Coordinates of N, CA and C and ligand atoms in Angstrom, one line a residue:
M1 N 99.4 101.2 47.1 CA 99.9 101.2 45.7 C 99.4 99.9 45.0
H2 N 99.1 100.0 43.8 CA 98.6 98.8 43.0 C 99.8 97.8 42.8
R3 N 99.4 96.5 42.8 CA 100.4 95.5 42.7 C 100.1 94.6 41.5
F4 N 101.1 94.3 40.7 CA 100.9 93.4 39.5 C 102.0 92.4 39.3
F5 N 101.7 91.2 39.0 CA 102.7 90.3 38.6 C 103.0 90.5 37.1
L6 N 104.3 90.4 36.8 CA 104.8 90.7 35.4 C 105.8 89.6 35.0
P7 N 105.8 89.1 33.8 CA 106.7 88.0 33.4 C 108.2 88.6 33.6
Q8 N 109.1 87.7 34.1 CA 110.4 88.1 34.4 C 111.2 88.7 33.2
N9 N 110.8 88.3 31.9 CA 111.5 88.9 30.8 C 111.0 90.3 30.5
C10 N 110.1 90.8 31.3 CA 109.8 92.3 31.1 C 110.5 93.1 32.2
I11 N 111.3 92.5 33.0 CA 112.0 93.2 34.0 C 113.5 93.1 33.8
T12 N 114.2 94.3 33.8 CA 115.6 94.3 33.7 C 116.2 94.8 35.0
Q13 N 117.5 95.0 35.1 CA 118.1 95.5 36.3 C 117.5 96.8 36.8
S14 N 117.2 97.7 35.8 CA 116.7 99.1 36.2 C 115.4 99.5 35.7
S15 N 114.8 98.7 34.9 CA 113.5 99.1 34.4 C 112.5 98.0 34.1
V16 N 111.3 98.3 33.8 CA 110.3 97.3 33.4 C 109.5 97.8 32.2
V17 N 109.1 96.9 31.4 CA 108.2 97.3 30.3 C 106.9 96.6 30.4
V18 N 105.8 97.3 30.4 CA 104.5 96.7 30.5 C 103.8 96.9 29.2
A19 N 103.3 95.8 28.7 CA 102.5 95.9 27.4 C 101.2 95.2 27.5
G20 N 100.5 95.1 26.4 CA 99.2 94.3 26.3 C 98.1 94.8 27.3
K21 N 97.4 93.8 27.8 CA 96.2 94.1 28.6 C 96.5 94.9 29.9
L22 N 97.7 94.6 30.5 CA 98.0 95.3 31.7 C 98.3 96.8 31.4
A23 N 99.1 97.1 30.3 CA 99.3 98.5 30.0 C 98.0 99.2 29.8
H24 N 97.1 98.5 29.1 CA 95.8 99.1 28.9 C 95.1 99.4 30.2
R25 N 95.2 98.5 31.1 CA 94.5 98.6 32.4 C 95.1 99.8 33.2
L26 N 96.4 99.8 33.2 CA 97.1 100.9 33.9 C 96.7 102.3 33.4
R27 N 96.7 102.4 32.1 CA 96.5 103.7 31.5 C 95.0 104.1 31.4
N28 N 94.2 103.2 30.9 CA 92.8 103.5 30.6 C 91.8 103.2 31.7
V29 N 92.1 102.2 32.5 CA 91.2 101.9 33.6 C 91.6 102.6 34.9
L30 N 92.8 102.4 35.3 CA 93.3 103.0 36.5 C 93.8 104.4 36.4
R31 N 93.9 104.8 35.1 CA 94.3 106.2 34.7 C 95.7 106.6 35.4
L32 N 96.6 105.6 35.3 CA 97.9 106.0 35.9 C 98.8 106.5 34.7
G33 N 99.7 107.4 35.1 CA 100.6 108.0 34.0 C 101.9 108.3 34.6
T34 N 102.7 109.0 33.8 CA 104.1 109.4 34.2 C 104.2 109.9 35.6
G35 N 105.1 109.4 36.4 CA 105.3 109.8 37.7 C 104.5 109.0 38.8
D36 N 103.5 108.2 38.3 CA 102.8 107.4 39.3 C 103.6 106.2 39.6
R37 N 103.4 105.6 40.8 CA 104.2 104.4 41.3 C 103.3 103.2 41.4
I38 N 103.9 102.1 41.1 CA 103.2 100.8 41.2 C 104.2 99.8 41.8
I39 N 103.7 98.6 42.3 CA 104.6 97.6 42.7 C 104.5 96.5 41.6
I40 N 105.6 96.0 41.2 CA 105.7 94.9 40.2 C 106.3 93.7 41.0
L41 N 105.6 92.5 40.8 CA 106.1 91.3 41.4 C 106.6 90.4 40.3
D42 N 107.7 89.7 40.5 CA 108.3 88.9 39.5 C 108.0 87.4 39.6
N43 N 107.2 87.1 40.6 CA 106.8 85.7 40.8 C 107.9 84.8 41.2
S44 N 109.1 85.4 41.7 CA 110.1 84.6 42.2 C 110.3 85.0 43.7
G45 N 109.5 85.9 44.2 CA 109.6 86.3 45.6 C 110.1 87.7 45.7
W46 N 110.4 88.4 44.6 CA 110.9 89.8 44.7 C 109.8 90.8 44.3
E47 N 109.7 91.9 45.0 CA 108.8 93.0 44.5 C 109.6 94.2 44.2
Y48 N 109.2 95.0 43.3 CA 109.9 96.2 42.8 C 108.9 97.4 42.9
E49 N 109.4 98.5 43.5 CA 108.7 99.7 43.4 C 109.1 100.4 42.1
V50 N 108.1 100.7 41.3 CA 108.4 101.2 39.9 C 107.7 102.6 39.7
E51 N 108.4 103.5 39.1 CA 107.8 104.8 38.8 C 107.6 104.8 37.3
L52 N 106.4 105.1 36.9 CA 106.0 105.0 35.4 C 106.7 106.3 34.8
R53 N 107.3 106.0 33.6 CA 108.0 107.1 32.9 C 107.4 107.3 31.5
A54 N 108.0 106.6 30.6 CA 107.6 106.8 29.2 C 106.4 106.0 28.7
M55 N 105.6 106.5 27.9 CA 104.6 105.7 27.3 C 104.7 105.9 25.8
S56 N 104.7 104.7 25.1 CA 104.7 104.8 23.6 C 104.0 103.6 23.0
G57 N 103.3 103.9 22.0 CA 102.5 102.8 21.4 C 101.6 102.2 22.5
G58 N 101.5 100.9 22.5 CA 100.7 100.3 23.6 C 101.5 100.0 24.8
K59 N 102.7 100.5 24.9 CA 103.6 100.1 26.0 C 103.9 101.2 27.0
L60 N 104.2 100.7 28.3 CA 104.5 101.7 29.3 C 105.9 101.3 29.8
E61 N 106.7 102.3 30.1 CA 108.0 101.9 30.7 C 108.1 102.5 32.1
G62 N 108.8 101.8 33.0 CA 108.9 102.3 34.3 C 110.3 102.1 34.8
A63 N 110.7 103.0 35.7 CA 112.1 102.9 36.3 C 111.9 102.2 37.7
I64 N 112.8 101.2 37.9 CA 112.8 100.6 39.2 C 113.5 101.5 40.3
I65 N 112.7 101.8 41.3 CA 113.2 102.7 42.4 C 113.8 101.9 43.5
S66 N 113.2 100.7 43.8 CA 113.8 99.9 44.8 C 113.3 98.5 44.7
R67 N 114.0 97.5 45.3 CA 113.6 96.1 45.2 C 113.7 95.5 46.6
A68 N 112.8 94.6 46.9 CA 112.8 94.0 48.2 C 112.1 92.6 48.1
P69 N 112.5 91.7 49.1 CA 111.8 90.4 49.1 C 110.3 90.7 49.4
A70 N 109.4 90.0 48.6 CA 108.0 90.2 48.9 C 107.7 89.6 50.3
A71 N 107.0 90.3 51.1 CA 106.8 89.9 52.5 C 105.7 88.9 52.7
G72 N 104.8 88.8 51.7 CA 103.6 88.0 51.9 C 103.7 86.5 51.6
E73 N 104.9 86.0 51.3 CA 105.0 84.6 51.0 C 105.3 83.8 52.2
P74 N 104.4 82.8 52.5 CA 104.7 81.9 53.7 C 105.9 81.0 53.4
Q75 N 106.6 80.6 54.5 CA 107.6 79.6 54.4 C 107.1 78.2 54.1
T76 N 105.9 78.0 54.8 CA 105.3 76.6 54.8 C 104.7 76.5 53.4
R77 N 104.9 75.3 52.7 CA 104.4 75.1 51.4 C 103.2 74.1 51.5
I78 N 102.0 74.7 51.3 CA 100.8 73.9 51.4 C 100.2 73.6 50.0
T79 N 100.0 72.4 49.7 CA 99.3 72.0 48.5 C 97.9 71.6 48.9
L80 N 96.9 72.2 48.4 CA 95.5 71.8 48.7 C 95.0 71.0 47.5
Y81 N 94.7 69.7 47.9 CA 94.1 68.8 46.9 C 92.6 68.9 47.2
Q82 N 91.9 69.6 46.3 CA 90.5 69.9 46.6 C 89.6 69.2 45.6
A83 N 88.7 68.4 46.1 CA 87.7 67.8 45.2 C 86.9 68.9 44.5
L84 N 86.5 68.6 43.2 CA 85.7 69.6 42.4 C 84.4 69.8 43.2
L85 N 83.9 71.1 43.1 CA 82.7 71.4 43.8 C 81.7 72.0 42.9
K86 N 80.5 72.1 43.4 CA 79.4 72.6 42.5 C 79.5 74.1 42.4
G87 N 78.8 74.6 41.3 CA 78.7 76.1 41.1 C 80.0 76.8 41.2
S88 N 80.0 77.9 41.9 CA 81.3 78.7 42.0 C 82.1 78.4 43.2
N89 N 81.7 77.3 43.9 CA 82.4 77.1 45.2 C 83.9 76.8 45.1
F90 N 84.3 76.1 44.0 CA 85.7 75.9 43.8 C 86.5 77.2 43.6
E91 N 85.8 78.1 42.9 CA 86.4 79.5 42.7 C 86.6 80.2 44.1
L92 N 85.7 80.0 45.0 CA 85.8 80.6 46.3 C 87.0 80.0 47.0
V93 N 87.1 78.7 46.9 CA 88.2 78.0 47.6 C 89.6 78.6 47.0
L94 N 89.7 78.7 45.7 CA 90.9 79.3 45.1 C 91.2 80.7 45.6
Q95 N 90.2 81.5 45.6 CA 90.4 82.9 46.1 C 90.8 83.0 47.5
K96 N 90.0 82.3 48.4 CA 90.3 82.4 49.8 C 91.6 81.8 50.3
C97 N 91.8 80.6 49.7 CA 93.1 79.9 50.1 C 94.3 80.6 49.5
T98 N 94.2 81.3 48.4 CA 95.3 82.1 47.9 C 95.6 83.2 49.0
E99 N 94.6 83.9 49.4 CA 94.7 84.9 50.4 C 95.4 84.4 51.7
I100 N 95.0 83.2 52.1 CA 95.5 82.6 53.3 C 96.9 82.2 53.2
G101 N 97.3 81.7 52.0 CA 98.7 81.4 51.8 C 99.0 80.0 51.3
V102 N 98.0 79.4 50.7 CA 98.3 78.0 50.0 C 99.2 78.3 48.8
T103 N 100.1 77.3 48.6 CA 101.1 77.5 47.5 C 100.8 76.7 46.2
G104 N 99.9 75.7 46.3 CA 99.5 75.0 45.1 C 98.1 74.4 45.3
F105 N 97.4 74.3 44.2 CA 96.1 73.7 44.1 C 96.0 72.5 43.2
V106 N 95.5 71.4 43.6 CA 95.3 70.2 42.7 C 93.8 69.9 42.7
P107 N 93.1 70.2 41.6 CA 91.6 69.9 41.6 C 91.5 68.4 41.4
M108 N 90.7 67.8 42.2 CA 90.5 66.3 42.2 C 89.1 65.8 41.8
V109 N 89.1 64.7 41.1 CA 87.8 64.1 40.8 C 87.7 62.9 41.8
C110 N 86.7 63.0 42.7 CA 86.4 61.9 43.7 C 85.2 61.2 43.4
E111 N 85.0 60.0 44.0 CA 83.8 59.2 43.8 C 82.5 60.0 43.9
R112 N 82.4 60.8 44.9 CA 81.1 61.5 45.1 C 81.0 62.9 44.5
C113 N 82.0 63.2 43.6 CA 81.9 64.5 43.0 C 80.7 64.7 42.1
V114 N 80.0 65.7 42.2 CA 78.8 66.0 41.3 C 79.2 67.0 40.3
A115 N 80.3 67.7 40.5 CA 80.8 68.7 39.5 C 81.9 68.0 38.7
G116 N 82.3 68.6 37.6 CA 83.5 68.0 37.0 C 83.6 67.9 35.4
E117 N 82.4 67.8 34.8 CA 82.5 67.5 33.4 C 83.1 68.7 32.5
T118 N 82.9 69.9 33.0 CA 83.2 71.1 32.2 C 84.4 71.8 32.7
V119 N 85.4 71.1 33.3 CA 86.5 71.8 33.9 C 87.4 72.5 32.9
G120 N 87.6 71.8 31.7 CA 88.5 72.4 30.7 C 88.5 73.8 30.5
N121 N 87.3 74.3 30.3 CA 87.1 75.8 29.9 C 87.1 76.7 31.2
R122 N 87.3 76.0 32.4 CA 87.3 76.9 33.6 C 88.7 77.2 34.1
L123 N 89.7 76.4 33.5 CA 91.1 76.6 34.0 C 91.6 78.1 33.9
G124 N 91.3 78.7 32.7 CA 91.7 80.1 32.5 C 91.1 81.0 33.5
R125 N 89.9 80.8 33.8 CA 89.2 81.6 34.8 C 89.7 81.4 36.2
W126 N 90.0 80.2 36.5 CA 90.6 79.8 37.8 C 92.0 80.5 38.0
Q127 N 92.7 80.5 36.9 CA 94.1 81.1 36.9 C 93.9 82.6 37.2
S128 N 92.9 83.3 36.6 CA 92.8 84.7 36.8 C 92.3 85.0 38.2
I129 N 91.5 84.1 38.8 CA 91.0 84.3 40.2 C 92.3 84.3 41.1
I130 N 93.1 83.3 40.9 CA 94.3 83.1 41.7 C 95.2 84.4 41.5
L131 N 95.4 84.9 40.3 CA 96.2 86.0 40.0 C 95.7 87.3 40.8
E132 N 94.4 87.5 40.7 CA 93.8 88.7 41.4 C 93.9 88.6 42.9
A133 N 93.7 87.4 43.4 CA 93.7 87.2 44.9 C 95.2 87.3 45.4
A134 N 96.1 86.8 44.6 CA 97.5 86.9 45.0 C 98.0 88.4 45.0
Q135 N 97.6 89.2 44.0 CA 97.9 90.6 44.0 C 97.3 91.3 45.1
Q136 N 96.0 91.1 45.4 CA 95.3 91.8 46.4 C 95.9 91.4 47.8
S137 N 96.3 90.2 48.0 CA 96.7 89.8 49.3 C 98.2 89.9 49.5
R138 N 98.9 90.4 48.6 CA 100.3 90.7 48.7 C 101.2 89.5 48.7
R139 N 100.8 88.5 48.0 CA 101.6 87.3 47.8 C 102.8 87.7 46.9
G140 N 103.9 87.0 47.1 CA 105.1 87.3 46.3 C 105.2 86.3 45.1
K141 N 104.5 85.2 45.2 CA 104.6 84.1 44.2 C 103.1 83.7 43.9
L142 N 102.9 83.3 42.7 CA 101.5 82.9 42.4 C 101.4 81.4 42.8
P143 N 100.3 81.1 43.5 CA 100.1 79.6 43.8 C 100.0 78.9 42.4
V144 N 100.5 77.7 42.4 CA 100.5 76.9 41.2 C 99.2 76.1 41.1
L145 N 98.5 76.3 39.9 CA 97.3 75.5 39.7 C 97.6 74.3 38.8
H146 N 97.5 73.1 39.4 CA 97.8 71.9 38.6 C 96.6 71.4 37.8
N147 N 96.9 70.4 36.9 CA 95.8 69.9 36.2 C 94.9 69.0 37.0
V148 N 93.7 68.8 36.6 CA 92.7 68.0 37.3 C 93.2 66.6 37.3
V149 N 93.1 65.9 38.5 CA 93.6 64.5 38.5 C 92.5 63.7 39.2
Q150 N 92.6 62.4 39.0 CA 91.7 61.4 39.7 C 92.2 61.3 41.2
F151 N 91.3 61.0 42.1 CA 91.7 60.9 43.5 C 92.9 60.0 43.8
R152 N 92.9 58.8 43.2 CA 94.0 57.9 43.4 C 95.4 58.4 43.0
E153 N 95.3 59.0 41.8 CA 96.6 59.6 41.3 C 97.0 60.7 42.2
A154 N 96.1 61.5 42.7 CA 96.4 62.6 43.6 C 97.1 62.0 44.9
C155 N 96.5 61.0 45.4 CA 97.1 60.4 46.6 C 98.6 59.9 46.4
E156 N 98.8 59.4 45.2 CA 100.1 58.8 44.9 C 101.1 59.9 44.7
S157 N 100.6 61.1 44.4 CA 101.6 62.2 44.1 C 101.8 63.1 45.3
A158 N 101.2 62.9 46.4 CA 101.3 63.8 47.5 C 102.7 63.8 48.1
T159 N 103.1 65.0 48.5 CA 104.5 65.1 49.1 C 104.4 65.8 50.5
G160 N 105.4 65.6 51.3 CA 105.5 66.2 52.6 C 104.5 65.4 53.5
V161 N 104.2 66.1 54.6 CA 103.2 65.5 55.5 C 101.9 65.6 54.9
S162 N 101.1 64.5 54.7 CA 99.9 64.5 54.0 C 98.7 64.2 54.9
L163 N 97.7 65.1 54.9 CA 96.6 65.1 55.8 C 95.3 65.1 55.0
L164 N 94.3 64.3 55.5 CA 93.0 64.3 54.9 C 92.0 64.6 56.0
P165 N 91.5 65.8 56.0 CA 90.4 66.2 56.9 C 89.2 65.3 56.6
W166 N 88.8 64.6 57.7 CA 87.7 63.6 57.5 C 86.8 63.7 58.7
E167 N 85.5 63.9 58.5 CA 84.6 64.1 59.6 C 84.4 62.9 60.5
E168 N 84.8 61.7 60.0 CA 84.7 60.5 60.9 C 85.9 60.4 61.8
E169 N 86.9 61.2 61.6 CA 88.1 61.1 62.5 C 87.7 62.0 63.7
K170 N 87.7 61.4 64.9 CA 87.2 62.1 66.0 C 88.3 62.6 67.0
V171 N 89.5 62.1 66.8 CA 90.5 62.3 67.8 C 91.6 63.2 67.3
R172 N 92.3 62.7 66.3 CA 93.5 63.3 65.8 C 93.3 64.7 65.1
G173 N 94.0 65.7 65.6 CA 93.8 67.0 65.0 C 95.1 67.3 64.1
I174 N 95.1 68.5 63.5 CA 96.2 68.9 62.6 C 97.5 69.0 63.4
G175 N 97.3 69.7 64.6 CA 98.6 69.9 65.4 C 99.3 68.6 65.7
A176 N 98.6 67.6 66.1 CA 99.2 66.3 66.4 C 99.8 65.7 65.2
A177 N 99.1 65.8 64.1 CA 99.6 65.1 62.8 C 100.8 65.8 62.3
L178 N 101.0 67.1 62.7 CA 102.2 67.8 62.2 C 103.4 67.6 63.1
E179 N 103.2 66.9 64.2 CA 104.2 66.8 65.2 C 105.5 66.1 64.7
G180 N 105.3 65.2 63.7 CA 106.4 64.5 63.1 C 107.3 65.4 62.4
L181 N 106.8 66.5 62.0 CA 107.6 67.5 61.1 C 108.2 68.5 62.0
P182 N 109.5 68.6 62.0 CA 110.2 69.6 62.9 C 109.7 71.0 62.6
K183 N 109.3 71.8 63.6 CA 108.8 73.1 63.3 C 109.9 74.1 63.0
T184 N 111.2 73.6 63.2 CA 112.3 74.4 62.9 C 112.7 74.3 61.4
E185 N 112.1 73.3 60.7 CA 112.3 73.1 59.3 C 112.0 74.4 58.6
N186 N 112.9 74.9 57.7 CA 112.7 76.2 57.0 C 111.4 76.2 56.1
T187 N 111.3 75.2 55.2 CA 110.2 75.2 54.3 C 109.4 73.9 54.4
P188 N 108.7 73.8 55.5 CA 107.9 72.5 55.7 C 106.9 72.4 54.5
E189 N 106.6 71.1 54.1 CA 105.7 70.8 53.1 C 104.5 70.0 53.6
V190 N 103.3 70.5 53.3 CA 102.1 69.8 53.8 C 101.1 69.7 52.6
S191 N 100.6 68.5 52.5 CA 99.5 68.3 51.5 C 98.2 68.1 52.2
I192 N 97.2 68.8 51.8 CA 95.9 68.7 52.5 C 94.8 68.2 51.5
F193 N 94.1 67.1 51.8 CA 93.1 66.6 50.9 C 91.7 66.9 51.5
V194 N 90.9 67.6 50.7 CA 89.5 67.9 51.1 C 88.5 67.3 50.1
G195 N 87.5 66.7 50.6 CA 86.5 66.0 49.8 C 85.4 66.8 49.2
P196 N 84.5 66.2 48.4 CA 83.4 67.0 47.8 C 82.3 67.2 48.8
E197 N 81.1 67.7 48.3 CA 80.0 68.0 49.2 C 79.5 66.7 49.9
G198 N 79.6 65.6 49.2 CA 79.2 64.3 49.9 C 80.3 63.6 50.7
G199 N 81.4 64.2 50.8 CA 82.5 63.6 51.5 C 83.3 62.6 50.8
F200 N 84.3 62.0 51.4 CA 85.1 60.9 50.8 C 84.4 59.6 51.1
S201 N 84.5 58.6 50.2 CA 83.9 57.3 50.5 C 84.9 56.6 51.4
P202 N 84.4 55.6 52.1 CA 85.3 54.8 52.9 C 86.5 54.2 52.1
H203 N 86.2 53.7 50.9 CA 87.3 53.2 50.1 C 88.4 54.2 49.9
E204 N 88.0 55.4 49.6 CA 88.9 56.5 49.3 C 89.8 56.8 50.6
V205 N 89.1 56.8 51.7 CA 89.9 57.0 52.9 C 90.9 55.9 53.2
D206 N 90.5 54.7 52.9 CA 91.4 53.5 53.1 C 92.6 53.6 52.1
F207 N 92.3 54.0 50.8 CA 93.3 54.1 49.8 C 94.3 55.2 50.3
A208 N 93.8 56.4 50.7 CA 94.6 57.5 51.2 C 95.6 57.0 52.3
R209 N 95.0 56.3 53.2 CA 95.8 55.7 54.4 C 96.9 54.9 53.8
S210 N 96.6 54.1 52.8 CA 97.7 53.2 52.3 C 98.8 53.9 51.6
C211 N 98.5 55.2 51.3 CA 99.5 56.0 50.7 C 100.2 56.9 51.7
G212 N 99.9 56.7 53.0 CA 100.6 57.4 54.1 C 99.9 58.8 54.3
I213 N 98.7 58.9 53.8 CA 97.9 60.2 54.1 C 97.0 60.0 55.3
E214 N 97.2 60.9 56.3 CA 96.6 60.6 57.6 C 95.3 61.4 57.8
P215 N 94.2 60.7 58.1 CA 92.9 61.4 58.4 C 93.0 62.3 59.6
V216 N 92.5 63.5 59.6 CA 92.5 64.4 60.7 C 91.2 65.0 60.9
S217 N 90.9 65.4 62.1 CA 89.6 66.1 62.4 C 89.8 67.6 62.4
L218 N 88.7 68.3 62.0 CA 88.7 69.8 62.0 C 87.7 70.2 63.1
G219 N 87.4 69.3 64.0 CA 86.5 69.7 65.1 C 85.2 68.9 65.0
S220 N 84.3 69.1 65.9 CA 83.1 68.3 66.0 C 81.9 68.9 65.2
R221 N 82.1 69.9 64.4 CA 81.1 70.4 63.5 C 81.4 70.0 62.1
I222 N 80.4 69.8 61.3 CA 80.6 69.4 59.9 C 80.7 70.7 59.1
L223 N 81.9 70.9 58.5 CA 82.1 72.1 57.7 C 81.7 71.8 56.2
R224 N 81.2 72.8 55.5 CA 80.9 72.6 54.1 C 82.3 72.4 53.4
A225 N 82.1 71.7 52.2 CA 83.3 71.3 51.5 C 84.2 72.6 51.1
E226 N 83.5 73.7 50.8 CA 84.3 74.9 50.5 C 84.9 75.6 51.7
T227 N 84.5 75.2 52.9 CA 85.0 75.8 54.1 C 86.2 75.0 54.6
A228 N 86.2 73.7 54.4 CA 87.2 72.8 55.1 C 88.6 73.1 54.7
G229 N 88.9 73.4 53.4 CA 90.3 73.6 53.0 C 90.8 74.9 53.6
L230 N 90.0 75.9 53.6 CA 90.4 77.2 54.1 C 90.7 77.1 55.6
V231 N 89.9 76.3 56.4 CA 90.1 76.1 57.8 C 91.4 75.3 58.0
A232 N 91.6 74.2 57.2 CA 92.7 73.3 57.4 C 94.0 74.1 57.1
A233 N 94.0 74.9 56.0 CA 95.2 75.7 55.6 C 95.5 76.7 56.7
A234 N 94.5 77.4 57.2 CA 94.7 78.4 58.3 C 95.3 77.7 59.5
V235 N 94.7 76.6 59.9 CA 95.2 75.9 61.1 C 96.7 75.5 60.9
T236 N 97.0 75.0 59.7 CA 98.4 74.5 59.5 C 99.3 75.7 59.5
L237 N 99.0 76.8 58.9 CA 99.9 78.0 59.0 C 100.0 78.5 60.4
Y238 N 98.9 78.4 61.1 CA 99.0 78.9 62.5 C 100.0 78.0 63.3
E239 N 99.9 76.7 63.1 CA 100.8 75.8 63.8 C 102.3 76.1 63.5
F240 N 102.5 76.6 62.3 CA 103.9 77.0 62.0 C 104.2 78.5 62.3
G241 N 103.3 79.1 63.0 CA 103.6 80.5 63.4 C 103.5 81.5 62.3
E242 N 102.7 81.1 61.3 CA 102.6 82.1 60.1 C 101.2 82.8 60.0
M243 N 100.5 82.8 61.1 CA 99.2 83.5 61.1 C 99.3 84.6 62.2
G244 N 100.5 85.2 62.4 CA 100.6 86.3 63.4 C 100.2 85.9 64.8
G245 N 101.0 85.1 65.4 CA 100.7 84.8 66.8 C 100.7 83.3 67.1
G246 N 101.2 82.5 66.1 CA 101.2 81.0 66.3 C 102.4 80.7 67.2
S247 N 102.7 79.4 67.4 CA 103.7 79.0 68.3 C 105.1 79.5 68.0
Q248 N 105.4 79.8 66.7 CA 106.7 80.3 66.4 C 106.8 81.8 66.4
A249 N 105.7 82.5 66.5 CA 105.7 83.9 66.3 C 106.4 84.6 67.5
Ligands
SAH1 N1 78.8 64.6 53.6 C1 79.5 64.7 54.8 C2 80.3 66.0 54.9 C3 81.3 66.3 53.9 S1 82.0 67.8 54.1 C4 78.4 64.7 55.8 O1 77.4 65.3 55.7 O2 78.7 64.0 56.9 C5 83.1 67.9 52.9 C6 84.6 67.7 53.2 O3 85.0 68.7 54.2 C7 84.9 66.4 53.8 O4 85.2 65.4 52.8 C8 86.1 66.7 54.7 O5 87.3 66.6 53.8 C9 85.9 68.1 55.1 N2 85.3 68.2 56.5 C10 84.1 68.8 56.8 N3 83.9 68.8 58.1 C11 85.0 68.2 58.7 C12 85.4 67.9 60.0 N4 84.6 68.3 61.1 N5 86.6 67.3 60.2 C13 87.3 66.9 59.2 N6 87.0 67.2 57.9 C14 85.9 67.8 57.6

């Protein structure tokens, strides 16, 4: 069944009203009509099975058949602080990390960033990439896309256990760094910092350390900047038993 996020003010106790672009897409692109069923997500963690009923003007009305907590939302809250990347690589990170289960993205400008001047007009596109990936991967809440920040500001705003994958860190892995956080904690919070193509500068790593952000290794191979966040997020979720077979599963 197709899945769509809908603003909460379009959802009542027993029905939903779909208007605008989504109504157009349901009717004219997906060719759905009276009697067809879809899943509506309210972005607060609930999903509704809806049967389409009436159509009038540009609007579609649907009856709520059942409601259930959306199963795709991880308990672990991961914010990925990702340095801006060249070409479409930042988009790839948003798409893949939404699928994996990241709950927030903070685009960062770092010393060695070669991308970054034209971010303003890309935010809308980034938001729609997140929306599509969240619908496709059965998330119950949309990951939050924050404004672009400078690296130092990002370090100062990090919450929870904060990790910085760094290729020069040879010993400490994510599992060890997470040990301080009780795995029984219901909604653990983890911030992950990933550098640009050229990596973090030594100054940046020192500054991050001074903010309590701990360098961690992702193994002895050098991963591309667009790969590292995805791997770090997957390993973190695995550590919390949220990848189907981790230590808590
Ligand atoms: N320019 C560097 C690599 C940068 S990779 C070099 O060639 O040596 C881009 C980012 O991915 C890094 O800033 C880091 O956050 C992450 N990364 C890549 N490989 C890693 C590894 N093996 N361990 C930890 N972090 C890694």
